[in-house]
Short mmCIF file of the C-alpha atoms (twelve columns), coordinates in Angstrom:
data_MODEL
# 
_entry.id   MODEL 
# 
loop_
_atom_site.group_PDB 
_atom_site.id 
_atom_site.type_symbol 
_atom_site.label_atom_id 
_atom_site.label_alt_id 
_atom_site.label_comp_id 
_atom_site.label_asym_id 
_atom_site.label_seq_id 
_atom_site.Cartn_x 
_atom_site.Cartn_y 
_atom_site.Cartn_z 
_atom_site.pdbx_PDB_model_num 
ATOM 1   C CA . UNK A 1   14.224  -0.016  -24.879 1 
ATOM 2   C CA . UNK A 2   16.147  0.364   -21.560 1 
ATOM 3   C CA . UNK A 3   14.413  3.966   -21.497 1 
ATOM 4   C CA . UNK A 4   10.976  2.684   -21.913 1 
ATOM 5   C CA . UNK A 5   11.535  0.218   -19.376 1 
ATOM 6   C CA . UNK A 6   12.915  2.945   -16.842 1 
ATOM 7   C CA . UNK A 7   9.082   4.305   -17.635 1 
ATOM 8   C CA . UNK A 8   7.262   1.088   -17.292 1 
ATOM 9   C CA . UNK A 9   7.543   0.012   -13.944 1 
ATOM 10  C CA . UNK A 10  5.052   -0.813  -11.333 1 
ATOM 11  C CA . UNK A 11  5.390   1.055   -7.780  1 
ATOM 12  C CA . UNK A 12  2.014   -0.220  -6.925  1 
ATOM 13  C CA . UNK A 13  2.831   -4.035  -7.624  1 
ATOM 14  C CA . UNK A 14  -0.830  -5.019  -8.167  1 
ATOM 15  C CA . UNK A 15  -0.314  -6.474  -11.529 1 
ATOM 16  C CA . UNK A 16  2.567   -8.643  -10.451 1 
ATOM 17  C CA . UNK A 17  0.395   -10.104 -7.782  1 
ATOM 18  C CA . UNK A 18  -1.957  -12.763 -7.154  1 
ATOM 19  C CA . UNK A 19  -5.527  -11.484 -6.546  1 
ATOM 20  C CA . UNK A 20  -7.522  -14.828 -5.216  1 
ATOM 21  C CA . UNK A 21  -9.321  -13.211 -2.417  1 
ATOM 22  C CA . UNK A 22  -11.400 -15.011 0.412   1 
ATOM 23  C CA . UNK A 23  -13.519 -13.069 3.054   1 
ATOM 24  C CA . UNK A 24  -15.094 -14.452 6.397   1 
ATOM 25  C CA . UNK A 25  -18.399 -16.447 5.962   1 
ATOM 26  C CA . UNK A 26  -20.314 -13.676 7.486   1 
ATOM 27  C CA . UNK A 27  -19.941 -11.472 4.617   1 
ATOM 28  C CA . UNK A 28  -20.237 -13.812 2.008   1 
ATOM 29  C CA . UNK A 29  -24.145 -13.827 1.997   1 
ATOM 30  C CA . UNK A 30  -24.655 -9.866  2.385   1 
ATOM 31  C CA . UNK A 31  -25.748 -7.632  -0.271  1 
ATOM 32  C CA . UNK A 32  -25.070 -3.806  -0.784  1 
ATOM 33  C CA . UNK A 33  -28.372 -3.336  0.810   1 
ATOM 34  C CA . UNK A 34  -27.058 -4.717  4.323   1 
ATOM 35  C CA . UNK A 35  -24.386 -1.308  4.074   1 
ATOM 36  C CA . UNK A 36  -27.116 1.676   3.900   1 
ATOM 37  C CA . UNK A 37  -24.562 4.852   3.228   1 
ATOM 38  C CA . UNK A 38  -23.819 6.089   6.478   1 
ATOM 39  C CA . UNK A 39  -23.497 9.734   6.468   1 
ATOM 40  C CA . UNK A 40  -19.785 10.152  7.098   1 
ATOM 41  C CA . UNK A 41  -19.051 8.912   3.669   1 
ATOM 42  C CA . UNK A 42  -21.751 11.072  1.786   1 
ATOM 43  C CA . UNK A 43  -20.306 14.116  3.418   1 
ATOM 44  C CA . UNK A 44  -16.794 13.250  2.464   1 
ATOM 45  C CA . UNK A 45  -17.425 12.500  -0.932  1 
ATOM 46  C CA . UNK A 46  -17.680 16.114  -1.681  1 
ATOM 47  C CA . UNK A 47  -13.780 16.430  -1.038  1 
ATOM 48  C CA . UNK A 48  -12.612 13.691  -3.869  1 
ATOM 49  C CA . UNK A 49  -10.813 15.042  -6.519  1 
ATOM 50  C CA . UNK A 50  -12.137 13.417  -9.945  1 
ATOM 51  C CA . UNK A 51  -9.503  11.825  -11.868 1 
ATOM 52  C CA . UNK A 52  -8.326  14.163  -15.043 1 
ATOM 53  C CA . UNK A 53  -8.118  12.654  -18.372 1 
ATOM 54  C CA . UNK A 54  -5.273  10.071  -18.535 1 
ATOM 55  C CA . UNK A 55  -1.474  11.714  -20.934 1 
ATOM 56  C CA . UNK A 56  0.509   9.523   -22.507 1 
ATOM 57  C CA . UNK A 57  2.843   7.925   -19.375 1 
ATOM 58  C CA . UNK A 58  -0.070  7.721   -16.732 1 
ATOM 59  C CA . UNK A 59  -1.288  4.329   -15.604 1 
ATOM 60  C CA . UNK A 60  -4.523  4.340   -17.075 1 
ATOM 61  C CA . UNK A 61  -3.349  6.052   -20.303 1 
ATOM 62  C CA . UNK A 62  -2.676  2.784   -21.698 1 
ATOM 63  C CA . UNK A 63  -4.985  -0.009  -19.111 1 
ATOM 64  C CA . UNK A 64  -8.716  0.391   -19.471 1 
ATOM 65  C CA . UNK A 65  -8.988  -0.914  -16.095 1 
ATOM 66  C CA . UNK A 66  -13.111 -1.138  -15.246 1 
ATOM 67  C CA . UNK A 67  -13.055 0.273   -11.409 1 
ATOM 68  C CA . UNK A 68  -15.126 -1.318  -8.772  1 
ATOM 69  C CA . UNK A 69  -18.275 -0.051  -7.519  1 
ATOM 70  C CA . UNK A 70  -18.877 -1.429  -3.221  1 
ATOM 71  C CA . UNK A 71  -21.364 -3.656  -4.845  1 
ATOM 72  C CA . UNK A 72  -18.680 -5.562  -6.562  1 
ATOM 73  C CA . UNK A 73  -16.601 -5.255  -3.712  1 
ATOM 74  C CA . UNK A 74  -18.924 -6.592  -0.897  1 
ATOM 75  C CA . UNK A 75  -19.367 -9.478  -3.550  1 
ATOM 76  C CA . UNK A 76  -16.005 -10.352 -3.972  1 
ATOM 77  C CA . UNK A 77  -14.376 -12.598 -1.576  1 
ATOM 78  C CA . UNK A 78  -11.950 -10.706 0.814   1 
ATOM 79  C CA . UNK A 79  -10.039 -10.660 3.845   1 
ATOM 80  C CA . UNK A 80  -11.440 -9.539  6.895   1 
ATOM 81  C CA . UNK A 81  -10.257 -9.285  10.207  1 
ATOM 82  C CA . UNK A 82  -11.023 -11.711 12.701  1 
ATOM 83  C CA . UNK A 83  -9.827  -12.383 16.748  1 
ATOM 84  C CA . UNK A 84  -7.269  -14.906 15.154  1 
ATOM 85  C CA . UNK A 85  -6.201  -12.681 12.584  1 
ATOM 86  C CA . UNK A 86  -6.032  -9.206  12.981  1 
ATOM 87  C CA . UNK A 87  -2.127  -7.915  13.217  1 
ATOM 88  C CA . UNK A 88  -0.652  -6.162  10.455  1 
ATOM 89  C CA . UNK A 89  3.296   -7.333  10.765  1 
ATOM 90  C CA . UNK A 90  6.879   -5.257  8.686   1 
ATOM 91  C CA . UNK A 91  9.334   -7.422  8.176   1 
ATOM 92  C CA . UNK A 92  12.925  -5.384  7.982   1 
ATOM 93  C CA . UNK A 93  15.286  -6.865  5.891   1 
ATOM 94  C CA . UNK A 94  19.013  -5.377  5.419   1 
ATOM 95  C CA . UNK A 95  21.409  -2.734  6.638   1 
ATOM 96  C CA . UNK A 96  19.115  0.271   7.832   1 
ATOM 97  C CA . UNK A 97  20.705  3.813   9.226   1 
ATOM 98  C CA . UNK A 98  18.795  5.619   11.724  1 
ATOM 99  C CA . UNK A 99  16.782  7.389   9.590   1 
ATOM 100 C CA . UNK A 100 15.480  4.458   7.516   1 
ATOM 101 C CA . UNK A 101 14.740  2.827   11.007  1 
ATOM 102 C CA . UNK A 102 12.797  5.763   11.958  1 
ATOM 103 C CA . UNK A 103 10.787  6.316   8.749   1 
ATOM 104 C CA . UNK A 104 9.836   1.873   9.553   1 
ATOM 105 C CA . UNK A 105 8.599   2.668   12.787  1 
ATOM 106 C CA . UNK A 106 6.335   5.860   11.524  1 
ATOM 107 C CA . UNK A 107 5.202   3.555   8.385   1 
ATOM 108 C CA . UNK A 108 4.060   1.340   11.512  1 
ATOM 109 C CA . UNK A 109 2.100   4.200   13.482  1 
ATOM 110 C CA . UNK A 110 0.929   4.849   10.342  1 
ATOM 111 C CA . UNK A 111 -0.591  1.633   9.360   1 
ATOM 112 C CA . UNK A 112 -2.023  0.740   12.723  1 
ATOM 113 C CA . UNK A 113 -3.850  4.279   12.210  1 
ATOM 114 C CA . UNK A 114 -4.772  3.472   8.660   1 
ATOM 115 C CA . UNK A 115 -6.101  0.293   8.795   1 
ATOM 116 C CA . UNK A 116 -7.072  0.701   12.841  1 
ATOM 117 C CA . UNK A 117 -5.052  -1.904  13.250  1 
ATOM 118 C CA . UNK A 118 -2.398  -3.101  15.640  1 
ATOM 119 C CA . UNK A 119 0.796   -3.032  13.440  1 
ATOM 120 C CA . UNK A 120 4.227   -4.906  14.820  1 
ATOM 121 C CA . UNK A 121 7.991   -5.009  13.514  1 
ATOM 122 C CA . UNK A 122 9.232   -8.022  13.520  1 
ATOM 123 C CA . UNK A 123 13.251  -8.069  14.402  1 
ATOM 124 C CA . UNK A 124 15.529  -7.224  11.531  1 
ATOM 125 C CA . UNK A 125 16.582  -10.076 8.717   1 
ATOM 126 C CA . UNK A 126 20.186  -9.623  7.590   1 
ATOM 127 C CA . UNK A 127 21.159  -9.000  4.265   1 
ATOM 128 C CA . UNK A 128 22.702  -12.558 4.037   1 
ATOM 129 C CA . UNK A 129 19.463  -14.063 4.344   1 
ATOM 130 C CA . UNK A 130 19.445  -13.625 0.006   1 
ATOM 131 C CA . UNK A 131 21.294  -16.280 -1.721  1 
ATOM 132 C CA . UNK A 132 23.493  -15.339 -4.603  1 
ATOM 133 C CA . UNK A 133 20.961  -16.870 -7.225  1 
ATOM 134 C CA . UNK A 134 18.741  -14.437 -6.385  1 
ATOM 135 C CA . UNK A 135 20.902  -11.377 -6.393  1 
ATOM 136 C CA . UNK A 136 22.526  -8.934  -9.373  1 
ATOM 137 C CA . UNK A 137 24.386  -6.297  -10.261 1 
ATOM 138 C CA . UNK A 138 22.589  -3.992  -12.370 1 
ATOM 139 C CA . UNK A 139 23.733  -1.957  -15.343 1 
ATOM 140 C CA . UNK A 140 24.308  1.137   -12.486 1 
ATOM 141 C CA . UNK A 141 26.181  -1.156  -10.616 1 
ATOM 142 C CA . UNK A 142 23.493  -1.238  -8.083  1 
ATOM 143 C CA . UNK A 143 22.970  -5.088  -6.138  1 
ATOM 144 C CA . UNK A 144 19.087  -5.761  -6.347  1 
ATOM 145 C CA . UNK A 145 17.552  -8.769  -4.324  1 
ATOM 146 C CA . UNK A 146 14.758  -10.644 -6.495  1 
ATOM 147 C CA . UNK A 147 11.657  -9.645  -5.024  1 
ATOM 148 C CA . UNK A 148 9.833   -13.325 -5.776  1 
ATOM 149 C CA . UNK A 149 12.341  -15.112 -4.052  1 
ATOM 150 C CA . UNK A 150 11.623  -12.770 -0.376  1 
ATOM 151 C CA . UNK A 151 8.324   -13.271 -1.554  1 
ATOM 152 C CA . UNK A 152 8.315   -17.372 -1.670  1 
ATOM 153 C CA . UNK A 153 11.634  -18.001 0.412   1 
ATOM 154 C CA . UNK A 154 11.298  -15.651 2.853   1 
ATOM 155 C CA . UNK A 155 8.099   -14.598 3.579   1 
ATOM 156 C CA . UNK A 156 5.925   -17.356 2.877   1 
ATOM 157 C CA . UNK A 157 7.322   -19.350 5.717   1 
ATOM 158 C CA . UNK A 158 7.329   -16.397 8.426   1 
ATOM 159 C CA . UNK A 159 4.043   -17.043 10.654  1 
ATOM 160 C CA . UNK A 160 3.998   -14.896 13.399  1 
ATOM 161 C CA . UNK A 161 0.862   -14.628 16.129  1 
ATOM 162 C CA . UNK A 162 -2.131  -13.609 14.923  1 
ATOM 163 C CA . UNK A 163 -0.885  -11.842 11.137  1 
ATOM 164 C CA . UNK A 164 -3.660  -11.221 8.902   1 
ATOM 165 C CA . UNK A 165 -0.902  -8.999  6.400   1 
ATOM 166 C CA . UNK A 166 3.156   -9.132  6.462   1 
ATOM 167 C CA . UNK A 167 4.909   -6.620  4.375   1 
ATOM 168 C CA . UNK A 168 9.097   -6.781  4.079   1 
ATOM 169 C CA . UNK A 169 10.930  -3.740  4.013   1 
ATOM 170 C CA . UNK A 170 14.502  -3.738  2.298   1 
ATOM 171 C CA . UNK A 171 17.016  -1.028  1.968   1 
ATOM 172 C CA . UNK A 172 18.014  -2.657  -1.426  1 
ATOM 173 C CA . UNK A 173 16.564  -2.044  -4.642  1 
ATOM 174 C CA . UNK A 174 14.287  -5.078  -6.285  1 
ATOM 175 C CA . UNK A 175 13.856  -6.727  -9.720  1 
ATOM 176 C CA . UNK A 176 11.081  -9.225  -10.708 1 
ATOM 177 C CA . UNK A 177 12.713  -10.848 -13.511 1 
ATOM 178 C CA . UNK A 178 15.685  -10.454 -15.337 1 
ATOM 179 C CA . UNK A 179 14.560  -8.663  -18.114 1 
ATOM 180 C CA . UNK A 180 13.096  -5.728  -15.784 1 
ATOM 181 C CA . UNK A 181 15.233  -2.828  -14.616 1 
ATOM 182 C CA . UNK A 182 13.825  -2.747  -11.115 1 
ATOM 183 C CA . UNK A 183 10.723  -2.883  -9.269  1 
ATOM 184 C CA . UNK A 184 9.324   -0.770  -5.936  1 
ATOM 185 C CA . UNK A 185 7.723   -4.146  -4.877  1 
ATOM 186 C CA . UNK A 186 5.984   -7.352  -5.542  1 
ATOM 187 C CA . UNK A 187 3.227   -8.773  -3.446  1 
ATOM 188 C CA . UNK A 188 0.732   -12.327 -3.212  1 
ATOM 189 C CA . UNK A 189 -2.503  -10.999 -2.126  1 
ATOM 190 C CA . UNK A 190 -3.564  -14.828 -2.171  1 
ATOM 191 C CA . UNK A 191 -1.080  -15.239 0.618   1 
ATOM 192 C CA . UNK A 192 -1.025  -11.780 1.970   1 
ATOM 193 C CA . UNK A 193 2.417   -10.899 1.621   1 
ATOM 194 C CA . UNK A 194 4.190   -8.255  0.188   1 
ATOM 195 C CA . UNK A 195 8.158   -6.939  0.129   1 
ATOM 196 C CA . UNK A 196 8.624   -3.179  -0.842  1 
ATOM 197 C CA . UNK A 197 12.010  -0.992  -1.271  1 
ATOM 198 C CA . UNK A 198 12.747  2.318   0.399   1 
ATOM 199 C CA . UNK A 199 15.985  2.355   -2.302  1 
ATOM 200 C CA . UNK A 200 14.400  4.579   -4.948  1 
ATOM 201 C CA . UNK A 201 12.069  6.521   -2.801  1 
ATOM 202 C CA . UNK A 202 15.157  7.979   -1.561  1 
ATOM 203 C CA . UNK A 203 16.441  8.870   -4.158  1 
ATOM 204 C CA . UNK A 204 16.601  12.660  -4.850  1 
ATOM 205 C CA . UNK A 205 14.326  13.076  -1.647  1 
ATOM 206 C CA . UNK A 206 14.397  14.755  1.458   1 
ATOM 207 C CA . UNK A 207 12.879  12.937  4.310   1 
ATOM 208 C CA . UNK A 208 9.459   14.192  4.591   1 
ATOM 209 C CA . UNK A 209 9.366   13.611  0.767   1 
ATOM 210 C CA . UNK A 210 10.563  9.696   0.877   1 
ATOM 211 C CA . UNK A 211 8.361   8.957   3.923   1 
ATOM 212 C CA . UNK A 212 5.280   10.182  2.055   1 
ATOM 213 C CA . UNK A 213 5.897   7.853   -0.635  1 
ATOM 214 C CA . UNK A 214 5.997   4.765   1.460   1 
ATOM 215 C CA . UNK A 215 3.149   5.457   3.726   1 
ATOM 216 C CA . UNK A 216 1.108   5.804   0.053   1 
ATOM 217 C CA . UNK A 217 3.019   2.456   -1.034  1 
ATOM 218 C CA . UNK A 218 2.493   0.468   1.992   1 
ATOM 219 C CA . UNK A 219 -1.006  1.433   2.739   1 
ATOM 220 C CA . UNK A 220 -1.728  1.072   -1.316  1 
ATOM 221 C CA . UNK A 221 -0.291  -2.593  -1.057  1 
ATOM 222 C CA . UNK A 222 -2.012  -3.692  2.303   1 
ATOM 223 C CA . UNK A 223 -5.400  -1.909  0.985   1 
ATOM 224 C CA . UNK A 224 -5.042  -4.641  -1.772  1 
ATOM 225 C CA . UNK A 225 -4.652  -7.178  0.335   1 
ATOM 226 C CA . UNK A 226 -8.204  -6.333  2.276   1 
ATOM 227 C CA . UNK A 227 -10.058 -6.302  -1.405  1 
ATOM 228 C CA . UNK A 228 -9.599  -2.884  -2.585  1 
ATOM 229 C CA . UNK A 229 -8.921  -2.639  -6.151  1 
ATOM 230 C CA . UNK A 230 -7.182  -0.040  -8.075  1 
ATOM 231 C CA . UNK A 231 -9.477  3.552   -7.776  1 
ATOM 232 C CA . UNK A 232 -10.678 4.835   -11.123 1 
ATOM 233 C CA . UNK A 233 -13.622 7.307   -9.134  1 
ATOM 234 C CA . UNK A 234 -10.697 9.721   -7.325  1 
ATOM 235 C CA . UNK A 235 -7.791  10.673  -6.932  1 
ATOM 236 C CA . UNK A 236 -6.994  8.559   -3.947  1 
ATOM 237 C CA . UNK A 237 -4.263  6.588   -2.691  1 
ATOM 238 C CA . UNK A 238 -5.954  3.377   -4.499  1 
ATOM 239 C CA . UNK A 239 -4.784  4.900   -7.740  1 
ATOM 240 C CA . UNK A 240 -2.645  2.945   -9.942  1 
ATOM 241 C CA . UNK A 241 0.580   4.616   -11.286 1 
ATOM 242 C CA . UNK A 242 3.323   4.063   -13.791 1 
ATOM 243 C CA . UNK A 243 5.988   6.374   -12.232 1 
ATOM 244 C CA . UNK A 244 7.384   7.933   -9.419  1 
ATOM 245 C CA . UNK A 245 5.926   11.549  -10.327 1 
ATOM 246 C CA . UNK A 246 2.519   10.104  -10.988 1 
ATOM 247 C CA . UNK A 247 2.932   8.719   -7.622  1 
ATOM 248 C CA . UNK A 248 4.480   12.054  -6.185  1 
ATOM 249 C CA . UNK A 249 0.602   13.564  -7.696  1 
ATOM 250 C CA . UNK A 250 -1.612  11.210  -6.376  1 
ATOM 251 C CA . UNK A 251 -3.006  11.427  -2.997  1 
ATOM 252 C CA . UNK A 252 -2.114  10.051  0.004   1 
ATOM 253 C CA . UNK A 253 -6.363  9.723   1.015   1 
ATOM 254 C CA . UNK A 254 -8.649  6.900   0.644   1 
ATOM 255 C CA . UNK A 255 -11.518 8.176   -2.007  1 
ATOM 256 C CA . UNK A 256 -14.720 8.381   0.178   1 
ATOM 257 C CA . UNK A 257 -15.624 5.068   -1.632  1 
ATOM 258 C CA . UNK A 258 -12.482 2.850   -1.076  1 
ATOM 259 C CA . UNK A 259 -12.800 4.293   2.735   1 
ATOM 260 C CA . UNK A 260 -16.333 2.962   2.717   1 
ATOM 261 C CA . UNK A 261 -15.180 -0.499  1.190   1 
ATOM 262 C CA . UNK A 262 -12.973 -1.170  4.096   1 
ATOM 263 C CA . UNK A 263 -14.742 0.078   6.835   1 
ATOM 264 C CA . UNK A 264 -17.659 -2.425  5.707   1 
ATOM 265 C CA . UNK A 265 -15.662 -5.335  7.310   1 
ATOM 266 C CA . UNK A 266 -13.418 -3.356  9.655   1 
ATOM 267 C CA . UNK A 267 -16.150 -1.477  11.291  1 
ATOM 268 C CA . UNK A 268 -13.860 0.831   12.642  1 
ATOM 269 C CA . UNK A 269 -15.144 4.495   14.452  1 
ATOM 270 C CA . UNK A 270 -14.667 6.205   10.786  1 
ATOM 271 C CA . UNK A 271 -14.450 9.710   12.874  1 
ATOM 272 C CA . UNK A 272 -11.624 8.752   15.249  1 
ATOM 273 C CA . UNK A 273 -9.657  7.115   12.587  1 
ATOM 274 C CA . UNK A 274 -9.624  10.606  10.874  1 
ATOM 275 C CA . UNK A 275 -9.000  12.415  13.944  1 
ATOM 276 C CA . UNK A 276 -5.796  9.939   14.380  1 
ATOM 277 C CA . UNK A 277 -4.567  10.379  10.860  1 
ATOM 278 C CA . UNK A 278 -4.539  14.522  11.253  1 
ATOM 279 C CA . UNK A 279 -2.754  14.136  14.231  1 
ATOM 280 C CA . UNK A 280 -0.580  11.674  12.726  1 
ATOM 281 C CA . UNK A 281 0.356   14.372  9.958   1 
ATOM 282 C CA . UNK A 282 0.451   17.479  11.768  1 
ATOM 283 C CA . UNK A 283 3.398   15.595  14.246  1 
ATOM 284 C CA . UNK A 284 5.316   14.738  11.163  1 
ATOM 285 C CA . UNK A 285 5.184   17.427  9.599   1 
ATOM 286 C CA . UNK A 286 3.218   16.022  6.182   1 
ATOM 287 C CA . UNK A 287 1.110   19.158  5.021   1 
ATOM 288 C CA . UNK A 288 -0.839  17.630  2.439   1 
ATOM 289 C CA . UNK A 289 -2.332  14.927  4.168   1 
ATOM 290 C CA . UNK A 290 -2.757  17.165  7.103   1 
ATOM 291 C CA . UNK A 291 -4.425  19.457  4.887   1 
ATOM 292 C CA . UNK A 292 -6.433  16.791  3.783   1 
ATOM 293 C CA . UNK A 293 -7.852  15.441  6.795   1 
ATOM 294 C CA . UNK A 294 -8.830  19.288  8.491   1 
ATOM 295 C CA . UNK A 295 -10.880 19.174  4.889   1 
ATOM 296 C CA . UNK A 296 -12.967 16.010  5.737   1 
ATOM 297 C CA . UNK A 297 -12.869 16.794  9.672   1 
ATOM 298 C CA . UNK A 298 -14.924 19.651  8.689   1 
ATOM 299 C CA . UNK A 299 -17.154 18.563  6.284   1 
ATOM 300 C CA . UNK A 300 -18.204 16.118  8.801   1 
ATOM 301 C CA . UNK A 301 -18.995 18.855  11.531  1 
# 
């Protein structure tokens, strides 16, 4: 049982969330008629990678999850930003060495260029801030915080200027309830709040290899937050996964479609926002999304 646990965890916490959405009035009345396609995303859509067929393991080997077209999406009620809310906050919380710090402050720069953005760190919350109730010792003798109570405790009452999405960082590993091993994260899209470990994508990683993993769990989490659902079109960074090598596969790019979804409210210059992600890559060193953005930089040529 313990084993099949260890398989069944969530990195992308979108089934432990809440998903009540709300979006600005001003989208509330449009149609998928009022977004013609512009061309950027039609000549981008020839780089996604169509999902394979689901093994045994994979997330959607064993949820028939139903996708959502930008119909559905411009339909649902989201978040949007507005002049009162438009800054994406991280929230550290623990005992971080230099090289965790450093990998927070690239998640930033990443974010802000992700979601074109400004994205802020808030100052570091010690450790102490976690009462014993909602701590453990696990089997491993590893301490793991309970991610609801940073979620309700914590986060819920943190209000700083202008947020539109707070995400907490910790450098210990999580659990949602006690019968789960662990979890990457948890997150309240209703409240727009998340809390995410860097514990396990550590593990058995060099640094390159663990900062990947959180720019693709951050920027999943956030992109949740703004509407998207999980991608079933692509293999995109939307995707849902069941395991840290399913995540490890799945790529760090939004699908041509989810990049379209967000764009619809952002309205964001979709070329310089590319532009700023390959450079983004290429000065850390991250060949595959590097890689990836040359591709759609010259598709769009």
């Amino acid at each position: 049982m313990k084993r099949l646990l260890l398989l069944v965890f969530v990195i992308f916490c979108s089934c432990q969330s809440e998903k009540k959405e709300k979006s600005s009035p001003s989208l509330q009345s449009k149609t998928e008629q009022d977004f013609p396609l512009l061309p950027y995303f039609a000549d981008i859509k020839a780089n996604d990678v169509k999902l394979g067929k689901p093994e045994f393991g994979d997330w959607l080997y064993s949820r028939k999850e139903k996708g959502q077209s930008f119909g559905q999406f411009i339909k649902t009620r989201h978040v949007v930003p507005t002049k009162e809310e438009n800054i994406i906050y991280l929230e550290p919380i623990g005992e971080f060495n230099s090289q965790q710090l450093k990998q927070i402050e690239l998640v930033r720069q990443y974010l802000q260029v992700f979601f074109q953005l400004e994205t802020k760190v808030l100052e570091n919350v010690s450790n102490d801030i976690i009462p014993n109730h909602a701590r453990r010792i696990n089997n491993v003798g590893q301490e793991q915080f309970l991610a609801g109570y940073i979620l309700n405790d914590v986060l819920k009452k943190e209000n700083p200027d202008k947020r539109i999405a707070l995400m907490a960082i910790t450098e210990k590993d999580l659990y949602p309830k006690p019968e789960w091993n662990y979890v990457f994260g948890l997150a309240s899209y209703r409240d727009k709040i998340a809390v995410s470990s860097m514990y396990r994508m550590q593990k058995e990683a060099d640094f390159n290899l663990s900062l990947d993993r959180l720019l693709k769990i951050c920027s999943h989490e956030i992109g949740h937050m703004f509407g998207l659902h999980h991608c079933i079109e692509a293999n995109c960074v939307m995707n849902g996964t069941n395991s840290m090598s399913e995540t490890d596969m799945h790529s760090i790019r939004l699908c041509s479609l989810c990049q379209r979804k967000l764009n619809s409210g952002f309205k964001y210059d979709n070329v310089k926002r590319l532009k700023e992600l390959e450079k983004y890559f290429k000065e850390n060193n991250l060949a595959e999304g590097l890689q990836l953005m040359k591709k759609d930089l010259k598709s769009i040529e």
